[in-house]
């Protein structure tokens, strides 16, 4: 980048910084969302909730299906 173009685009630096930060936050959120260890812990929590009578078997089945869908999506993304 030349001096002139650097000076002309300087006012956009804060915007580029915000965009970069948003991308980093998105990557981190997706990494946590599709983390197999985290999903396994949530599956265990569902099982514990059923055992303790916090949720019904039907609610547990729905939640487990959502978690399995996240696991498959994460595997498909290569994560």
C-alpha positions as MATLAB code, in Angstrom:
seq = 'XXXXXXXXXXXXXXXXXXXXXXXXXXXXXXXXXXXXXXXXXXXXXXXXXXXXXXXXXXXXXXXXXXXXXXXXXXXXXXX';
ca = [
       0.000    0.000    0.000;
       1.439    3.308   -1.015;
       1.656    6.394    1.131;
      -1.171    8.166   -0.678;
      -3.576    5.232   -0.542;
      -2.629    4.668    3.105;
      -3.520    8.265    3.948;
      -6.741    8.169    1.934;
      -7.951    4.966    3.586;
      -6.806    5.950    7.091;
     -10.300    7.107    8.143;
     -11.530    3.575    7.434;
      -9.090    2.009    9.918;
     -11.602    1.920   12.793;
     -14.164    0.240   10.523;
     -11.626   -2.375    9.425;
     -10.776   -2.960   13.092;
     -14.411   -3.497   14.020;
     -14.909   -5.864   11.076;
     -11.804   -7.832   12.070;
     -12.995   -8.032   15.675;
     -16.442   -9.206   14.566;
     -14.860  -11.957   12.461;
     -12.692  -13.113   15.375;
     -15.685  -13.157   17.726;
     -17.734  -15.110   15.179;
     -14.972  -17.696   14.782;
     -14.672  -18.091   18.554;
     -18.430  -18.428   19.016;
     -18.649  -21.060   16.279;
     -15.703  -22.953   17.751;
     -17.488  -23.113   21.098;
     -20.873  -23.905   19.551;
     -19.551  -26.899   17.618;
     -16.976  -28.099   20.184;
     -17.529  -31.864   20.654;
     -16.449  -31.691   24.296;
     -18.918  -28.943   25.029;
     -21.694  -30.831   23.228;
     -20.885  -33.971   25.231;
     -21.117  -31.962   28.460;
     -24.495  -30.586   27.381;
     -25.680  -34.124   26.569;
     -24.663  -35.184   30.073;
     -26.550  -32.218   31.507;
     -29.663  -33.296   29.600;
     -29.321  -36.808   31.029;
     -28.869  -35.372   34.531;
     -31.914  -33.140   34.103;
     -34.040  -36.127   33.086;
     -32.745  -38.167   36.031;
     -33.565  -35.320   38.417;
     -37.017  -34.754   36.918;
     -36.170  -31.268   35.666;
     -37.239  -32.071   32.093;
     -39.343  -34.803   30.504;
     -38.109  -37.569   28.228;
     -39.729  -35.789   25.281;
     -37.936  -32.533   26.064;
     -34.695  -34.462   26.471;
     -35.157  -36.148   23.088;
     -35.696  -32.771   21.402;
     -32.657  -31.268   23.091;
     -30.494  -34.277   22.242;
     -31.545  -34.032   18.594;
     -30.518  -30.349   18.564;
     -27.159  -31.248   20.085;
     -26.590  -34.051   17.587;
     -27.431  -31.657   14.749;
     -24.791  -29.239   16.101;
     -22.283  -32.074   16.308;
     -22.980  -33.089   12.700;
     -22.762  -29.474   11.530;
     -19.443  -29.042   13.295;
     -18.100  -32.233   11.731;
     -19.249  -31.083    8.306;
     -17.389  -27.789    8.779;
     -14.230  -29.627    9.623;
     -14.280  -28.502   13.244;
];
